[in-house]
One Martini backbone bead per residue (centre of mass of N, CA, C, O) as a GRO file, in nm:
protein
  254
    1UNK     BB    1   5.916   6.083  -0.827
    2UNK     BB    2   6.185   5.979  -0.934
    3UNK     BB    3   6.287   6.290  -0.965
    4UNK     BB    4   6.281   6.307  -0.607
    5UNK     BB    5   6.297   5.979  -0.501
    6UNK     BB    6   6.041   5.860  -0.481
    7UNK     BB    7   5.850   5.601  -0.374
    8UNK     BB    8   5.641   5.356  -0.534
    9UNK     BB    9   5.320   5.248  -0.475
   10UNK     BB   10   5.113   4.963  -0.546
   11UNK     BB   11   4.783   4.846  -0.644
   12UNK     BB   12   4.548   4.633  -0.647
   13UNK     BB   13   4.184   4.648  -0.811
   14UNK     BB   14   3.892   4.528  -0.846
   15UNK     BB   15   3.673   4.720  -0.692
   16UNK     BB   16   3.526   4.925  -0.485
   17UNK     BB   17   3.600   4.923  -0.186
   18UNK     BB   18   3.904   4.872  -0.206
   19UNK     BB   19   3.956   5.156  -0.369
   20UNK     BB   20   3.885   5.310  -0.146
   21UNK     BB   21   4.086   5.233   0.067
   22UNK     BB   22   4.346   5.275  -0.120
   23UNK     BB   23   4.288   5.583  -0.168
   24UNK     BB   24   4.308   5.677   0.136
   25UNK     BB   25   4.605   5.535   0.193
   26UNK     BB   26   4.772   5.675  -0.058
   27UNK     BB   27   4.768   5.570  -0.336
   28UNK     BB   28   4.907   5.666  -0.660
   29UNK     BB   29   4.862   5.333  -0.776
   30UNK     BB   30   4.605   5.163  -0.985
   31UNK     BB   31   4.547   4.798  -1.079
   32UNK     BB   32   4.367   4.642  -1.303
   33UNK     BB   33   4.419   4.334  -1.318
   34UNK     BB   34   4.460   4.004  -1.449
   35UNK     BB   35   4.474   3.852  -1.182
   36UNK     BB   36   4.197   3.835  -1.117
   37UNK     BB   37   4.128   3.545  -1.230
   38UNK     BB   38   4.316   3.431  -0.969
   39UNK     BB   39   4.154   3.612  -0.708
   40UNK     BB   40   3.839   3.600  -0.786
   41UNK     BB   41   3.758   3.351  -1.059
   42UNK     BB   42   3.920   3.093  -1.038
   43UNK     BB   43   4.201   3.089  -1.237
   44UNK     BB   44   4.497   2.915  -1.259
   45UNK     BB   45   4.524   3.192  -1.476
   46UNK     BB   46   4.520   3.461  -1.709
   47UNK     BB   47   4.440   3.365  -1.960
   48UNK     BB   48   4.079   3.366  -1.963
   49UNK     BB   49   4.078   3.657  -1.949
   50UNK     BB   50   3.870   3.906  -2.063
   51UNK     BB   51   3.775   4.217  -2.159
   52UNK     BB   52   3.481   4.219  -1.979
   53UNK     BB   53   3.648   4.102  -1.724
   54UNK     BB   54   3.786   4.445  -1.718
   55UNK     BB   55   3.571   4.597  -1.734
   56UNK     BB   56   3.382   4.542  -1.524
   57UNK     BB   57   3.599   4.601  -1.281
   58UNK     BB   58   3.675   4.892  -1.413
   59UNK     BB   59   3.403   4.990  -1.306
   60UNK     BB   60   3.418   4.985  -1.011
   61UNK     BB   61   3.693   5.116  -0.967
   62UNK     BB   62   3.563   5.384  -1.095
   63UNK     BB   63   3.332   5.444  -0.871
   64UNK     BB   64   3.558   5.565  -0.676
   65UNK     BB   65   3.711   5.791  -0.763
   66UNK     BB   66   4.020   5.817  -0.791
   67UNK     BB   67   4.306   5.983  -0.730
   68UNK     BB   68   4.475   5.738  -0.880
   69UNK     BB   69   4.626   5.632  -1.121
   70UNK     BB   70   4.442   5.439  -1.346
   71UNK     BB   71   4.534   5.108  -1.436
   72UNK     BB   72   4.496   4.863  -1.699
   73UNK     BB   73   4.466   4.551  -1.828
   74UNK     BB   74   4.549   4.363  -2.133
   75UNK     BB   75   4.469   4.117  -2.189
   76UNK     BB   76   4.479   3.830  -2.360
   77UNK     BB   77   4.463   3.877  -2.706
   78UNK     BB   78   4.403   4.238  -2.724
   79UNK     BB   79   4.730   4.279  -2.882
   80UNK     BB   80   4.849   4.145  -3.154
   81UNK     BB   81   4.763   4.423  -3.278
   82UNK     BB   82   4.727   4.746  -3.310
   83UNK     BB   83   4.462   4.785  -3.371
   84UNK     BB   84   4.357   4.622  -3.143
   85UNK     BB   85   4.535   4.786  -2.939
   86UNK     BB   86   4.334   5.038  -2.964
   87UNK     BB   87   4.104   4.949  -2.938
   88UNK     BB   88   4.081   4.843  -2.643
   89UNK     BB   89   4.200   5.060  -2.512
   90UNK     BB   90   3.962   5.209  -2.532
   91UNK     BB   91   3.761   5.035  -2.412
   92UNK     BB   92   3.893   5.123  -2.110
   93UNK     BB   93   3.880   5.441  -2.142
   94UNK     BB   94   3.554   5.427  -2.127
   95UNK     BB   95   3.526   5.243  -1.847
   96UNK     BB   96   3.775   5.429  -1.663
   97UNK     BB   97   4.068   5.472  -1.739
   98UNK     BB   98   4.432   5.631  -1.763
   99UNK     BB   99   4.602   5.341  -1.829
  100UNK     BB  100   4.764   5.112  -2.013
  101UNK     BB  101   4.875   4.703  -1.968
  102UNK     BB  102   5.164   4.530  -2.121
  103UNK     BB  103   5.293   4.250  -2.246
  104UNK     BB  104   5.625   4.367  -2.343
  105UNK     BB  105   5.869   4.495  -2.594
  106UNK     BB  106   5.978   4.448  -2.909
  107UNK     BB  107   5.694   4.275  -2.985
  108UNK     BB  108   5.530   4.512  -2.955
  109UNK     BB  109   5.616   4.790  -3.030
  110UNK     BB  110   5.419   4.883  -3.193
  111UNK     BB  111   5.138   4.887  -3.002
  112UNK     BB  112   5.256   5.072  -2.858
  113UNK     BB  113   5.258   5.301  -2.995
  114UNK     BB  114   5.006   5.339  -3.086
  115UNK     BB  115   4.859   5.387  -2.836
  116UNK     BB  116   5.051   5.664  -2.778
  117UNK     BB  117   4.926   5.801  -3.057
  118UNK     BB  118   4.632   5.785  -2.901
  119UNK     BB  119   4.657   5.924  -2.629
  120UNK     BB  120   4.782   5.644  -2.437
  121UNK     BB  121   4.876   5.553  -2.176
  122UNK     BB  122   5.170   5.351  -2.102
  123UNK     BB  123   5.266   5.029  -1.939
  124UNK     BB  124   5.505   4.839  -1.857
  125UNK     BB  125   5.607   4.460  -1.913
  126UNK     BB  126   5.851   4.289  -1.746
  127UNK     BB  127   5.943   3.979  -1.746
  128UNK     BB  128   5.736   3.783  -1.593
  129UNK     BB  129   5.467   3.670  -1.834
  130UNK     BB  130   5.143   3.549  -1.713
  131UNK     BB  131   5.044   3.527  -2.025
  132UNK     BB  132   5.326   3.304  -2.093
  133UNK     BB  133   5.269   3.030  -1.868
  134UNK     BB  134   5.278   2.805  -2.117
  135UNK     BB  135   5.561   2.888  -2.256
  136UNK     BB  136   5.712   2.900  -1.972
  137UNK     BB  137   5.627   2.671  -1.763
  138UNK     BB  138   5.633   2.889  -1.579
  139UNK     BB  139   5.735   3.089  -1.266
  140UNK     BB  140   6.021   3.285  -1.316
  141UNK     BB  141   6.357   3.428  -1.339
  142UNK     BB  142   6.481   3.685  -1.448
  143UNK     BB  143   6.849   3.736  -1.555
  144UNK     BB  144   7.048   3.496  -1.480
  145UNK     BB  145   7.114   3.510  -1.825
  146UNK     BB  146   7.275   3.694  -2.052
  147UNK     BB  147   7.065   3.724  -2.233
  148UNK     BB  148   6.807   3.819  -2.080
  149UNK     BB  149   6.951   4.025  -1.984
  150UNK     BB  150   6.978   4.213  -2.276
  151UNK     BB  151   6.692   4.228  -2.305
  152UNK     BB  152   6.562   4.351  -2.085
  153UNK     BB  153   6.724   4.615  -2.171
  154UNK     BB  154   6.632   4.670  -2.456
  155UNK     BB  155   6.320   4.654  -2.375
  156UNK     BB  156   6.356   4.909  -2.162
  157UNK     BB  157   6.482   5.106  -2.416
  158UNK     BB  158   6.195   5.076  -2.587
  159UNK     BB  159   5.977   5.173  -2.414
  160UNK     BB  160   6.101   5.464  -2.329
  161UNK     BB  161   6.099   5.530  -2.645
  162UNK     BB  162   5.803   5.518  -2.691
  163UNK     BB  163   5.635   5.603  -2.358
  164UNK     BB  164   5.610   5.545  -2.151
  165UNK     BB  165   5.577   5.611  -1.800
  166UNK     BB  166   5.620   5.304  -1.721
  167UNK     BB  167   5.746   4.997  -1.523
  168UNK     BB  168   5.746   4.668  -1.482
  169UNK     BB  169   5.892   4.439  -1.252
  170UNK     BB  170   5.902   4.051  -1.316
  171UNK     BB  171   6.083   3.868  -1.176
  172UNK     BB  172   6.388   4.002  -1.132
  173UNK     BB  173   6.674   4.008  -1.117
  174UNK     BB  174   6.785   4.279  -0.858
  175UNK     BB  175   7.027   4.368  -1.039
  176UNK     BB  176   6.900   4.435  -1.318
  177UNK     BB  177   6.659   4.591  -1.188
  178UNK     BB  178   6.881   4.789  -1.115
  179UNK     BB  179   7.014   4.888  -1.399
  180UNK     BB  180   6.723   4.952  -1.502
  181UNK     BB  181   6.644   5.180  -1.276
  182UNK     BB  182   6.959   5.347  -1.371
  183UNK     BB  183   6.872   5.395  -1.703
  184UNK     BB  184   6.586   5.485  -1.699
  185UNK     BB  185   6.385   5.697  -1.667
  186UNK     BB  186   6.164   5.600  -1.582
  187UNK     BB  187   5.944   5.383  -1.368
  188UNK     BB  188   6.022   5.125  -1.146
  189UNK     BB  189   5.783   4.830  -1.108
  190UNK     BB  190   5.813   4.575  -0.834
  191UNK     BB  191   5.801   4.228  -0.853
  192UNK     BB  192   6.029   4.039  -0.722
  193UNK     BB  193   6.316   4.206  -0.744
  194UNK     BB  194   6.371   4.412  -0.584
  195UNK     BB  195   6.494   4.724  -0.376
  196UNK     BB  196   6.600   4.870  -0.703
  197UNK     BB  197   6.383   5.022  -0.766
  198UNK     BB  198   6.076   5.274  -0.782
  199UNK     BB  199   5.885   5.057  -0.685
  200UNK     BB  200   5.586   4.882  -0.588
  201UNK     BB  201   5.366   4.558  -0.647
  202UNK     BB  202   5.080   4.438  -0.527
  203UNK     BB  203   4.856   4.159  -0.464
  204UNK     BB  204   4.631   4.243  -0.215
  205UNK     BB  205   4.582   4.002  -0.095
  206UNK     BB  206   4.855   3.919  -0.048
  207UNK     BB  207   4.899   4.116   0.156
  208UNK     BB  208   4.642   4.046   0.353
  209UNK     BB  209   4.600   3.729   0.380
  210UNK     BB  210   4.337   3.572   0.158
  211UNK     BB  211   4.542   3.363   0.008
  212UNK     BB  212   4.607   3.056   0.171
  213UNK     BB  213   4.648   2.863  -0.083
  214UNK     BB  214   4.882   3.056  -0.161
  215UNK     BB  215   5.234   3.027  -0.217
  216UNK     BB  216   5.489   3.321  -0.185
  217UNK     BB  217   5.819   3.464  -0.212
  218UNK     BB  218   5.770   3.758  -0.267
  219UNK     BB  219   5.495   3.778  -0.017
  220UNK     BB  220   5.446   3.878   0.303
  221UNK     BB  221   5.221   3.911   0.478
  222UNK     BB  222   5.027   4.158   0.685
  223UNK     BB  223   4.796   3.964   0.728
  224UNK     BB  224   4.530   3.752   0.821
  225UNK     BB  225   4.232   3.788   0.658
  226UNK     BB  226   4.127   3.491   0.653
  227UNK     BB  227   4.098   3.408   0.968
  228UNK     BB  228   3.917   3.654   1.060
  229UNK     BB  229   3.703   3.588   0.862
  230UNK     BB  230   3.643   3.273   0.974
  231UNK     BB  231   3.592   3.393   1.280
  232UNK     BB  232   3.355   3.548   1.228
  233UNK     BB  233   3.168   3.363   1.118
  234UNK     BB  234   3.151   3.163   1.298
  235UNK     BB  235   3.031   3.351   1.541
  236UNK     BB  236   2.781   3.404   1.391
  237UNK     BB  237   2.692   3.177   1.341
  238UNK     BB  238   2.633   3.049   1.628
  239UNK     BB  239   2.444   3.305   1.724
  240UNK     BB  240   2.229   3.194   1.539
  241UNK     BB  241   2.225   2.884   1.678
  242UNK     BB  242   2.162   2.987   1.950
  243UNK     BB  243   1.880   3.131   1.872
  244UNK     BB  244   1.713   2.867   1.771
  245UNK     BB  245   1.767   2.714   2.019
  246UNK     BB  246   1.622   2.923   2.234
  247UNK     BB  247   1.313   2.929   2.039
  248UNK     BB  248   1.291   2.558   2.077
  249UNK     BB  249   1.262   2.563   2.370
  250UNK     BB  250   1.062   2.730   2.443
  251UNK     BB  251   0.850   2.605   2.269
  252UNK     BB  252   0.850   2.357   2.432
  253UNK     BB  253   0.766   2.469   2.727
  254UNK     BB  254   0.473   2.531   2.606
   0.00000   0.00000   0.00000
């Protein structure tokens, strides 16, 4: 698709509903994210995901076989050696995978080769890395001080030699991240980077506007989904209680 021009869309799945909805809408790639933490199980960020909780839900989404190529995240903790990240990999691949992605770029190259010589396609993560978020104080954009450019370039062109198939690119300031999707063969895939990706990824819930709680700059819903579905069930719930009122009533009547 890069090589053709086309722009990559991706969006995140949880379930089984969810994917077959975006697999139907010809979403091309879908990635069961360790978002679902914060989206799905309700902790303050990705880190408490465990492997269980990876499983568990990437084997939902892999029950509507989607034509997709599913990629799922390594939690936390799941690839700290290579041994280690091979070993995990394979159980998300026994799952239900078709590649799995990681965060970081010259401090795991290590684990990431490991991953591609086990014949397990590999997508890579850089610029703002949310397994990270508690030793980077918070979630900010990279590359706006020229140390983090250099790094951020290092690092996607050691992903691509490593054999990565794509890179996420998360909040990345969108002059680099176009630097970088003009310089390496792979796709770079956006979130919150700018226009000058390969594709972009979007947490579908925040795209639908499911999560009124979260306030995010880098996406506009498309959607309310929250208030409409508020809407339906007070509507559904009063029409309850307005039957249980009129057979009390006649009740009484009687």
């Amino acid at each position: 698709m890069k090589q053709r021009g086309e722009k990559i869309a991706a969006l995140t799945a949880y379930d089984f509903p969810m994917a077959r909805l975006l697999d139907e809408a010809g979403i091309p790639l879908l990635l069961v994210g360790d978002s679902l933490g914060m989206v799905v199980l309700g902790y303050p960020d990705t880190t408490p995901v465990t492997m269980a909780d990876m499983e568990h839900h990437l084997r939902a989404v892999a029950r509507a076989k989607p034509r997709a190529l599913l990629a799922v995240d390594l939690p936390h903790r799941s690839y700290a050696t290579p041994s280690e990240a091979v070993t995990n990999a394979k159980r998300l691949v026994a799952a239900g995978a078709e590649a799995v992605k990681a965060e970081g770029g010259l401090e795991i190259l290590p684990q990431i080769e490991a991953i591609v010589a086990a014949g397990i396609p590999f997508l890579g993560h850089l610029g703002m890395l949310p397994q990270h978020v508690h030793e980077e104080g918070g979630y900010r954009v990279k590359g706006k001080k020229e140390p983090e450019h250099k790094a951020l370039l290092a690092d996607a062109e050691a992903l691509a030699r490593a054999g990565a198939f794509a890179m996420v690119l998360e909040l990345v300031t969108p002059p680099v991240a176009r630097e970088i999707s003009e310089g390496v063969p792979i796709p770079t895939i956006g979130i919150g980077s700018g226009t000058g990706c390969d594709g972009q990824i979007l947490v579908t819930p925040d795209l639908l506007g499911m999560l009124p709680w979260y306030s995010l700059k880098h996406v506009k819903p498309k959607l309310n989904a929250a208030e409409q579905m508020r809407a339906v069930v007070t509507e559904w719930k009063r029409g309850v209680e307005s039957v249980a009122l009129n057979q009390n009533e006649e009740t009484q009547s009687h």
